[in-house]
Amino acid sequence: MGEKVEAGGCDLSDRQIYRRKLQQCLAGLGRLLSEKRFDRPRNLMGLEIELNLAGSDGLPRMMNADVLDRIASQDFQTELGMFNLEVNIVPHRLGGRVFDQLAEELRTGLGYAHRKAVEAGSGIVMIGILPTLAQQDLVFANLSDVDRYTLLNNQIVAARGEDFQLDIDGVERLTCTSTSIAPEAACTSVQLHLQVTPARFADVWNAAQAVAAVQVAVGANAPFLFGRELWRESRPPLFQQATDTRPPELQAQGVRPRTWFGERWVDSAYELFEENLRFFPALLPICDDEDPLRVLDDGGVPSLQELTLHNGTVYRWNRPVYGVVDGVPHLRVENRVLPAGPTVTDVIANTAFYYGLVRALAEEARPVWSRLPFALAAENFDTACRHGIDAELQWPRPGRAGGVTQVPAVKLVRDELLPLAAAGLDAWNIEPADRDFYLSVIEERCRRRVNGASWQADTYHRALEAGLERDAALAAMTRRYCELMHQGDPVHTWPVGFPGSRA
């Protein structure tokens, strides 16, 4: 979605032309795959983090344009809401001290951005959903002043044909409506990219799908929206409902939502791109002048702009990505499961756990996806979003007995998945000291049953017990969260409550 897109209408002929162009792009992708034109293995990973802007009072600030002008770095970009930013870390090769290097780059970059935001009367917050967001903050007028967001909003609204219905039933229930996709802006995430060869793509994607629930369980950090305590990770239901082009009748027919876990394990990247064309109408039918098949005939590499643009409007939690760098095409798995925060250490611990675990699972002789029905992987994801660190997941029994059993996520992680993640990091040639430090953060979260979501909820309830009203308690909790976030110690070490009071 980073392409320059001009706001404007799209007529029927645009859609017909775009559909034909998408089919040409898909055929081009098929040829690139069959001709083995893709980049060799390079062990490259990338990291993006979506951020919030909030003032010293803990409330959102609609000022990303001002803050970005002050930051003046191409590493930071706009996101959907005026209270959002995104930071992009340049690709790194997995190996050695890469995780400590990433942590240092993030601390330096976020520290600088925070200082610039403070100059403007705001500050940087890494969190899955900013707890102090109110419904009146998430309206069309507070979308970033960028053409592609306006056009995307207009196209999704037109496709739906009526207001968006938000209905999330968790610890409490939230029901409300929105006339725009602005509530999506509340969802701030970490996106992890891994460049893979076509031959390895399916194994890595399937492994990522299998562990998505585990990532959420240990990393949940979004329990509040519009003053209500909902799921421990409320981003997935919010994202799905805020971008849902289906009116109730199409939902009842089983039409797939654009925010989608998927419905099956796959054998190739091509299958996912083909599904995206087959199941989802174009939202941004904008064509460029490239003829991808002619480019291939002439020995070149097509950019497949229409395919990549369409792919960016299908919000899979693990998304296939096609890219071209220095004239050479490549494939990536983009993992979009994790919320932002709480600290840089927590983000890098989540990152190390993911890359290690996916590497190990993708190389198993009896892969987990051959033993776990896809429907249970999807059910696990839903369960982990609802219950976070306290989730109980369905997982294949160890050994040769076969079958699936229910196991607490924390036990599964400590007994089975952390050793696998360590072996995967060894396969990436990660420095043992880094491997042990970052995986110990995950282990301690599981041992103490604490993550960002549980800390937020516990601290909020302490504030209520101390006599604060709901909005004041959320604001106080958010201010304390920001204070501890900037101190930088991982969330499992954070004291619950507030210094100097019973709360």
mmCIF file of C-alpha atoms in Angstrom, residues 83-387:
data_model
loop_
_atom_site.group_PDB
_atom_site.id
_atom_site.type_symbol
_atom_site.label_atom_id
_atom_site.label_comp_id
_atom_site.label_asym_id
_atom_site.label_seq_id
_atom_site.Cartn_x
_atom_site.Cartn_y
_atom_site.Cartn_z
ATOM 1 C CA PHE A 83 -2.370 9.534 15.520
ATOM 2 C CA ASN A 84 -0.332 6.792 13.761
ATOM 3 C CA LEU A 85 3.208 6.464 12.447
ATOM 4 C CA GLU A 86 5.137 3.508 11.076
ATOM 5 C CA VAL A 87 8.845 2.814 11.404
ATOM 6 C CA ASN A 88 10.556 0.557 8.872
ATOM 7 C CA ILE A 89 13.874 -1.101 9.655
ATOM 8 C CA VAL A 90 16.046 -1.889 6.637
ATOM 9 C CA PRO A 91 16.361 -5.623 5.865
ATOM 10 C CA HIS A 92 18.951 -7.528 7.865
ATOM 11 C CA ARG A 93 20.579 -10.892 7.322
ATOM 12 C CA LEU A 94 19.561 -13.392 9.970
ATOM 13 C CA GLY A 95 22.635 -14.523 11.886
ATOM 14 C CA GLY A 96 25.166 -13.476 14.505
ATOM 15 C CA ARG A 97 24.102 -10.552 16.708
ATOM 16 C CA VAL A 98 21.268 -9.421 14.438
ATOM 17 C CA PHE A 99 18.710 -9.203 17.248
ATOM 18 C CA ASP A 100 20.890 -7.001 19.427
ATOM 19 C CA GLN A 101 21.602 -4.869 16.352
ATOM 20 C CA LEU A 102 17.884 -4.526 15.673
ATOM 21 C CA ALA A 103 17.228 -3.629 19.289
ATOM 22 C CA GLU A 104 19.869 -0.919 19.224
ATOM 23 C CA GLU A 105 18.584 0.524 15.943
ATOM 24 C CA LEU A 106 15.028 0.572 17.278
ATOM 25 C CA ARG A 107 15.994 2.203 20.574
ATOM 26 C CA THR A 108 17.960 4.874 18.746
ATOM 27 C CA GLY A 109 15.287 5.521 16.113
ATOM 28 C CA LEU A 110 12.307 5.459 18.473
ATOM 29 C CA GLY A 111 14.140 7.582 21.034
ATOM 30 C CA TYR A 112 14.837 10.220 18.406
ATOM 31 C CA ALA A 113 11.261 10.084 17.117
ATOM 32 C CA HIS A 114 9.902 10.395 20.645
ATOM 33 C CA ARG A 115 11.998 13.497 21.323
ATOM 34 C CA LYS A 116 10.715 15.097 18.126
ATOM 35 C CA ALA A 117 7.144 14.147 19.013
ATOM 36 C CA VAL A 118 7.567 15.702 22.468
ATOM 37 C CA GLU A 119 8.636 18.944 20.804
ATOM 38 C CA ALA A 120 5.222 18.935 19.126
ATOM 39 C CA GLY A 121 3.369 18.172 22.362
ATOM 40 C CA SER A 122 3.035 14.437 21.785
ATOM 41 C CA GLY A 123 4.980 11.220 22.292
ATOM 42 C CA ILE A 124 5.535 7.752 20.806
ATOM 43 C CA VAL A 125 3.582 4.817 22.224
ATOM 44 C CA MET A 126 4.132 1.181 21.161
ATOM 45 C CA ILE A 127 0.932 -0.676 21.998
ATOM 46 C CA GLY A 128 -1.582 -2.869 20.181
ATOM 47 C CA ILE A 129 -4.522 -0.478 20.695
ATOM 48 C CA LEU A 130 -4.156 2.847 22.479
ATOM 49 C CA PRO A 131 -6.511 2.378 25.481
ATOM 50 C CA THR A 132 -7.604 6.013 25.580
ATOM 51 C CA LEU A 133 -8.964 6.129 22.028
ATOM 52 C CA ALA A 134 -12.597 7.227 21.979
ATOM 53 C CA GLN A 135 -15.138 6.560 19.269
ATOM 54 C CA GLN A 136 -15.096 10.228 18.262
ATOM 55 C CA ASP A 137 -11.326 9.931 17.601
ATOM 56 C CA LEU A 138 -11.829 7.281 14.929
ATOM 57 C CA VAL A 139 -13.714 9.178 12.255
ATOM 58 C CA PHE A 140 -13.041 9.980 8.600
ATOM 59 C CA ALA A 141 -11.789 13.481 9.434
ATOM 60 C CA ASN A 142 -8.917 11.925 11.421
ATOM 61 C CA LEU A 143 -7.595 9.761 8.592
ATOM 62 C CA SER A 144 -4.146 10.803 7.423
ATOM 63 C CA ASP A 145 -4.222 13.284 4.559
ATOM 64 C CA VAL A 146 -2.957 10.786 1.983
ATOM 65 C CA ASP A 147 -4.808 10.015 -1.236
ATOM 66 C CA ARG A 148 -4.517 6.242 -1.002
ATOM 67 C CA TYR A 149 -6.229 6.173 2.402
ATOM 68 C CA THR A 150 -9.082 8.325 1.140
ATOM 69 C CA LEU A 151 -9.541 6.149 -1.930
ATOM 70 C CA LEU A 152 -9.302 2.922 0.064
ATOM 71 C CA ASN A 153 -11.904 4.204 2.520
ATOM 72 C CA ASN A 154 -14.233 5.298 -0.266
ATOM 73 C CA GLN A 155 -13.956 1.979 -2.087
ATOM 74 C CA ILE A 156 -14.541 -0.154 1.023
ATOM 75 C CA VAL A 157 -17.491 2.022 2.067
ATOM 76 C CA ALA A 158 -18.967 1.767 -1.449
ATOM 77 C CA ALA A 159 -18.481 -2.006 -1.544
ATOM 78 C CA ARG A 160 -20.210 -2.421 1.811
ATOM 79 C CA GLY A 161 -23.005 0.024 1.072
ATOM 80 C CA GLU A 162 -23.864 0.744 4.706
ATOM 81 C CA ASP A 163 -22.306 1.605 8.075
ATOM 82 C CA PHE A 164 -19.714 -0.709 9.577
ATOM 83 C CA GLN A 165 -20.934 -2.673 12.592
ATOM 84 C CA LEU A 166 -18.486 -3.266 15.441
ATOM 85 C CA ASP A 167 -19.571 -6.016 17.831
ATOM 86 C CA ILE A 168 -16.866 -7.547 20.036
ATOM 87 C CA ASP A 169 -17.994 -9.648 22.992
ATOM 88 C CA GLY A 170 -15.187 -10.196 25.474
ATOM 89 C CA VAL A 171 -14.784 -9.428 29.162
ATOM 90 C CA GLU A 172 -17.263 -6.673 28.303
ATOM 91 C CA ARG A 173 -19.160 -6.137 25.074
ATOM 92 C CA LEU A 174 -18.684 -3.299 22.622
ATOM 93 C CA THR A 175 -21.308 -2.536 20.000
ATOM 94 C CA CYS A 176 -21.213 0.569 17.829
ATOM 95 C CA THR A 177 -21.208 1.698 14.207
ATOM 96 C CA SER A 178 -18.840 3.672 12.006
ATOM 97 C CA THR A 179 -19.363 5.432 8.677
ATOM 98 C CA SER A 180 -15.716 4.898 7.659
ATOM 99 C CA ILE A 181 -12.827 2.466 8.035
ATOM 100 C CA ALA A 182 -11.212 4.792 10.605
ATOM 101 C CA PRO A 183 -11.555 2.273 13.504
ATOM 102 C CA GLU A 184 -8.979 0.119 11.683
ATOM 103 C CA ALA A 185 -6.411 2.788 12.579
ATOM 104 C CA ALA A 186 -6.650 1.706 16.215
ATOM 105 C CA CYS A 187 -4.851 -1.535 15.284
ATOM 106 C CA THR A 188 -1.091 -1.026 15.545
ATOM 107 C CA SER A 189 1.056 -4.051 14.833
ATOM 108 C CA VAL A 190 4.492 -5.463 14.195
ATOM 109 C CA GLN A 191 5.099 -6.934 10.748
ATOM 110 C CA LEU A 192 7.875 -9.473 10.327
ATOM 111 C CA HIS A 193 9.150 -10.277 6.830
ATOM 112 C CA LEU A 194 11.153 -13.314 5.801
ATOM 113 C CA GLN A 195 12.495 -13.717 2.273
ATOM 114 C CA VAL A 196 12.146 -17.316 1.111
ATOM 115 C CA THR A 197 12.688 -19.305 -2.045
ATOM 116 C CA PRO A 198 9.619 -20.561 -3.914
ATOM 117 C CA ALA A 199 10.487 -24.130 -2.894
ATOM 118 C CA ARG A 200 10.472 -23.183 0.809
ATOM 119 C CA PHE A 201 7.555 -20.752 0.737
ATOM 120 C CA ALA A 202 4.737 -23.188 1.521
ATOM 121 C CA ASP A 203 6.577 -24.792 4.451
ATOM 122 C CA VAL A 204 7.365 -21.393 5.981
ATOM 123 C CA TRP A 205 3.831 -20.044 5.440
ATOM 124 C CA ASN A 206 2.220 -23.174 6.874
ATOM 125 C CA ALA A 207 4.548 -23.046 9.874
ATOM 126 C CA ALA A 208 3.720 -19.374 10.421
ATOM 127 C CA GLN A 209 -0.004 -20.143 10.286
ATOM 128 C CA ALA A 210 0.396 -22.984 12.771
ATOM 129 C CA VAL A 211 2.177 -20.786 15.340
ATOM 130 C CA ALA A 212 0.101 -17.611 14.880
ATOM 131 C CA ALA A 213 -2.004 -18.513 17.922
ATOM 132 C CA VAL A 214 1.108 -19.049 20.037
ATOM 133 C CA GLN A 215 2.486 -15.670 18.965
ATOM 134 C CA VAL A 216 -0.733 -13.987 20.064
ATOM 135 C CA ALA A 217 -0.964 -15.898 23.334
ATOM 136 C CA VAL A 218 2.476 -14.817 24.533
ATOM 137 C CA GLY A 219 2.446 -11.386 22.839
ATOM 138 C CA ALA A 220 -1.130 -10.078 23.320
ATOM 139 C CA ASN A 221 -1.188 -6.338 24.025
ATOM 140 C CA ALA A 222 -4.589 -4.935 22.985
ATOM 141 C CA PRO A 223 -7.294 -5.589 25.618
ATOM 142 C CA PHE A 224 -9.156 -2.247 25.434
ATOM 143 C CA LEU A 225 -11.142 -0.318 22.845
ATOM 144 C CA PHE A 226 -13.466 2.656 23.321
ATOM 145 C CA GLY A 227 -13.380 2.287 27.100
ATOM 146 C CA ARG A 228 -14.332 -1.407 27.102
ATOM 147 C CA GLU A 229 -12.266 -4.412 28.159
ATOM 148 C CA LEU A 230 -12.645 -6.892 25.298
ATOM 149 C CA TRP A 231 -10.400 -9.703 24.079
ATOM 150 C CA ARG A 232 -6.807 -9.903 25.281
ATOM 151 C CA GLU A 233 -5.831 -9.225 21.642
ATOM 152 C CA SER A 234 -8.721 -7.218 20.214
ATOM 153 C CA ARG A 235 -6.982 -6.205 16.979
ATOM 154 C CA PRO A 236 -8.084 -9.177 14.838
ATOM 155 C CA PRO A 237 -11.843 -8.857 15.415
ATOM 156 C CA LEU A 238 -11.623 -5.070 15.175
ATOM 157 C CA PHE A 239 -9.586 -5.192 11.973
ATOM 158 C CA GLN A 240 -11.954 -7.685 10.367
ATOM 159 C CA GLN A 241 -15.085 -5.729 11.238
ATOM 160 C CA ALA A 242 -13.628 -2.299 10.397
ATOM 161 C CA THR A 243 -12.661 -3.387 6.865
ATOM 162 C CA ASP A 244 -15.554 -5.757 6.201
ATOM 163 C CA THR A 245 -16.960 -5.160 2.734
ATOM 164 C CA ARG A 246 -19.689 -7.765 3.341
ATOM 165 C CA PRO A 247 -23.160 -6.693 4.455
ATOM 166 C CA PRO A 248 -24.890 -9.194 6.790
ATOM 167 C CA GLU A 249 -26.469 -11.090 3.884
ATOM 168 C CA LEU A 250 -23.092 -11.906 2.336
ATOM 169 C CA GLN A 251 -21.701 -12.845 5.736
ATOM 170 C CA ALA A 252 -24.623 -15.254 6.145
ATOM 171 C CA GLN A 253 -23.765 -16.809 2.770
ATOM 172 C CA GLY A 254 -20.248 -17.548 3.945
ATOM 173 C CA VAL A 255 -18.490 -14.994 1.729
ATOM 174 C CA ARG A 256 -14.926 -14.627 2.970
ATOM 175 C CA PRO A 257 -13.880 -11.449 4.818
ATOM 176 C CA ARG A 258 -10.925 -9.454 3.485
ATOM 177 C CA THR A 259 -9.251 -9.789 6.887
ATOM 178 C CA TRP A 260 -8.699 -13.488 6.837
ATOM 179 C CA PHE A 261 -6.861 -16.299 8.577
ATOM 180 C CA GLY A 262 -7.358 -18.574 5.574
ATOM 181 C CA GLU A 263 -8.996 -21.985 5.259
ATOM 182 C CA ARG A 264 -6.322 -24.504 4.284
ATOM 183 C CA TRP A 265 -2.659 -25.375 4.284
ATOM 184 C CA VAL A 266 -0.967 -24.621 0.950
ATOM 185 C CA ASP A 267 1.587 -26.191 -1.381
ATOM 186 C CA SER A 268 2.862 -23.022 -3.080
ATOM 187 C CA ALA A 269 2.856 -19.233 -2.953
ATOM 188 C CA TYR A 270 0.988 -19.178 -6.265
ATOM 189 C CA GLU A 271 -2.083 -20.677 -4.575
ATOM 190 C CA LEU A 272 -2.403 -17.725 -2.220
ATOM 191 C CA PHE A 273 -2.101 -15.102 -4.950
ATOM 192 C CA GLU A 274 -4.603 -17.039 -7.057
ATOM 193 C CA GLU A 275 -7.036 -17.220 -4.129
ATOM 194 C CA ASN A 276 -6.764 -13.482 -3.648
ATOM 195 C CA LEU A 277 -7.865 -12.924 -7.251
ATOM 196 C CA ARG A 278 -10.571 -15.583 -7.170
ATOM 197 C CA PHE A 279 -12.220 -14.599 -3.882
ATOM 198 C CA PHE A 280 -11.774 -10.829 -3.523
ATOM 199 C CA PRO A 281 -12.961 -8.055 -5.870
ATOM 200 C CA ALA A 282 -10.560 -5.217 -6.566
ATOM 201 C CA LEU A 283 -10.747 -2.258 -4.190
ATOM 202 C CA LEU A 284 -8.180 -0.079 -5.968
ATOM 203 C CA PRO A 285 -8.516 -0.882 -9.709
ATOM 204 C CA ILE A 286 -5.559 1.231 -10.794
ATOM 205 C CA CYS A 287 -3.475 0.026 -13.748
ATOM 206 C CA ASP A 288 0.015 0.971 -14.842
ATOM 207 C CA ASP A 289 1.413 0.717 -18.369
ATOM 208 C CA GLU A 290 3.475 -2.443 -17.919
ATOM 209 C CA ASP A 291 2.571 -5.518 -19.977
ATOM 210 C CA PRO A 292 3.972 -8.229 -17.681
ATOM 211 C CA LEU A 293 3.945 -11.014 -20.276
ATOM 212 C CA ARG A 294 5.707 -8.857 -22.866
ATOM 213 C CA VAL A 295 8.323 -7.906 -20.271
ATOM 214 C CA LEU A 296 8.911 -11.612 -19.684
ATOM 215 C CA ASP A 297 9.076 -12.315 -23.407
ATOM 216 C CA ASP A 298 11.778 -9.637 -23.668
ATOM 217 C CA GLY A 299 13.802 -11.285 -20.889
ATOM 218 C CA GLY A 300 12.897 -8.754 -18.213
ATOM 219 C CA VAL A 301 11.313 -8.995 -14.779
ATOM 220 C CA PRO A 302 7.828 -7.477 -14.397
ATOM 221 C CA SER A 303 6.890 -5.467 -11.321
ATOM 222 C CA LEU A 304 3.359 -6.987 -11.264
ATOM 223 C CA GLN A 305 2.071 -3.721 -9.813
ATOM 224 C CA GLU A 306 -1.601 -4.619 -10.036
ATOM 225 C CA LEU A 307 -1.046 -7.947 -8.318
ATOM 226 C CA THR A 308 0.935 -6.412 -5.470
ATOM 227 C CA LEU A 309 -1.601 -3.578 -5.027
ATOM 228 C CA HIS A 310 -4.513 -6.027 -4.891
ATOM 229 C CA ASN A 311 -2.539 -8.282 -2.549
ATOM 230 C CA GLY A 312 -2.144 -5.325 -0.190
ATOM 231 C CA THR A 313 -5.927 -5.039 0.172
ATOM 232 C CA VAL A 314 -6.393 -8.660 1.306
ATOM 233 C CA TYR A 315 -5.445 -8.676 4.967
ATOM 234 C CA ARG A 316 -4.171 -12.171 5.646
ATOM 235 C CA TRP A 317 -2.468 -12.595 9.023
ATOM 236 C CA ASN A 318 0.361 -14.261 7.109
ATOM 237 C CA ARG A 319 0.532 -12.611 3.713
ATOM 238 C CA PRO A 320 2.491 -13.645 0.589
ATOM 239 C CA VAL A 321 4.566 -10.799 -0.855
ATOM 240 C CA TYR A 322 6.152 -10.457 -4.293
ATOM 241 C CA GLY A 323 8.927 -7.919 -4.741
ATOM 242 C CA VAL A 324 11.737 -6.965 -7.124
ATOM 243 C CA VAL A 325 15.104 -5.688 -5.886
ATOM 244 C CA ASP A 326 17.927 -4.796 -8.270
ATOM 245 C CA GLY A 327 16.039 -6.467 -11.115
ATOM 246 C CA VAL A 328 15.675 -9.809 -9.309
ATOM 247 C CA PRO A 329 12.245 -11.051 -8.087
ATOM 248 C CA HIS A 330 11.771 -12.525 -4.639
ATOM 249 C CA LEU A 331 9.040 -13.871 -2.358
ATOM 250 C CA ARG A 332 8.450 -13.054 1.286
ATOM 251 C CA VAL A 333 6.180 -14.261 4.044
ATOM 252 C CA GLU A 334 4.828 -11.221 5.907
ATOM 253 C CA ASN A 335 3.755 -12.117 9.433
ATOM 254 C CA ARG A 336 1.160 -9.569 10.643
ATOM 255 C CA VAL A 337 0.022 -11.300 13.823
ATOM 256 C CA LEU A 338 1.777 -9.399 16.604
ATOM 257 C CA PRO A 339 0.711 -6.162 18.278
ATOM 258 C CA ALA A 340 3.240 -3.398 18.772
ATOM 259 C CA GLY A 341 5.099 -3.177 22.086
ATOM 260 C CA PRO A 342 5.309 -3.106 24.967
ATOM 261 C CA THR A 343 9.087 -2.442 24.825
ATOM 262 C CA VAL A 344 11.873 -2.823 22.292
ATOM 263 C CA THR A 345 13.114 -5.852 24.241
ATOM 264 C CA ASP A 346 9.657 -7.435 24.072
ATOM 265 C CA VAL A 347 9.363 -6.754 20.339
ATOM 266 C CA ILE A 348 12.748 -8.319 19.626
ATOM 267 C CA ALA A 349 11.971 -11.286 21.888
ATOM 268 C CA ASN A 350 8.761 -11.875 19.903
ATOM 269 C CA THR A 351 10.799 -11.530 16.712
ATOM 270 C CA ALA A 352 13.474 -14.027 17.772
ATOM 271 C CA PHE A 353 10.833 -16.515 18.938
ATOM 272 C CA TYR A 354 9.020 -16.290 15.602
ATOM 273 C CA TYR A 355 12.042 -16.654 13.330
ATOM 274 C CA GLY A 356 13.483 -19.496 15.365
ATOM 275 C CA LEU A 357 10.206 -21.372 15.641
ATOM 276 C CA VAL A 358 9.261 -21.011 11.973
ATOM 277 C CA ARG A 359 12.692 -22.225 10.858
ATOM 278 C CA ALA A 360 12.511 -25.301 13.081
ATOM 279 C CA LEU A 361 8.915 -26.203 12.228
ATOM 280 C CA ALA A 362 9.424 -25.680 8.482
ATOM 281 C CA GLU A 363 12.235 -28.249 8.532
ATOM 282 C CA GLU A 364 10.573 -30.955 10.636
ATOM 283 C CA ALA A 365 10.325 -34.392 9.058
ATOM 284 C CA ARG A 366 6.698 -34.698 10.247
ATOM 285 C CA PRO A 367 5.534 -31.075 9.939
ATOM 286 C CA VAL A 368 2.962 -29.806 12.380
ATOM 287 C CA TRP A 369 0.515 -28.964 9.585
ATOM 288 C CA SER A 370 0.416 -32.625 8.582
ATOM 289 C CA ARG A 371 -0.784 -33.450 12.112
ATOM 290 C CA LEU A 372 -2.972 -30.424 12.968
ATOM 291 C CA PRO A 373 -6.200 -29.835 11.006
ATOM 292 C CA PHE A 374 -6.291 -26.318 9.587
ATOM 293 C CA ALA A 375 -9.662 -25.672 11.222
ATOM 294 C CA LEU A 376 -8.022 -26.226 14.625
ATOM 295 C CA ALA A 377 -5.206 -23.791 13.754
ATOM 296 C CA ALA A 378 -7.873 -21.176 12.957
ATOM 297 C CA GLU A 379 -9.749 -22.019 16.162
ATOM 298 C CA ASN A 380 -6.490 -21.706 18.119
ATOM 299 C CA PHE A 381 -5.970 -18.226 16.700
ATOM 300 C CA ASP A 382 -9.420 -17.131 17.839
ATOM 301 C CA THR A 383 -8.879 -18.678 21.291
ATOM 302 C CA ALA A 384 -5.495 -16.995 21.725
ATOM 303 C CA CYS A 385 -6.942 -13.606 20.763
ATOM 304 C CA ARG A 386 -9.709 -14.026 23.325
ATOM 305 C CA HIS A 387 -7.649 -15.319 26.244
#
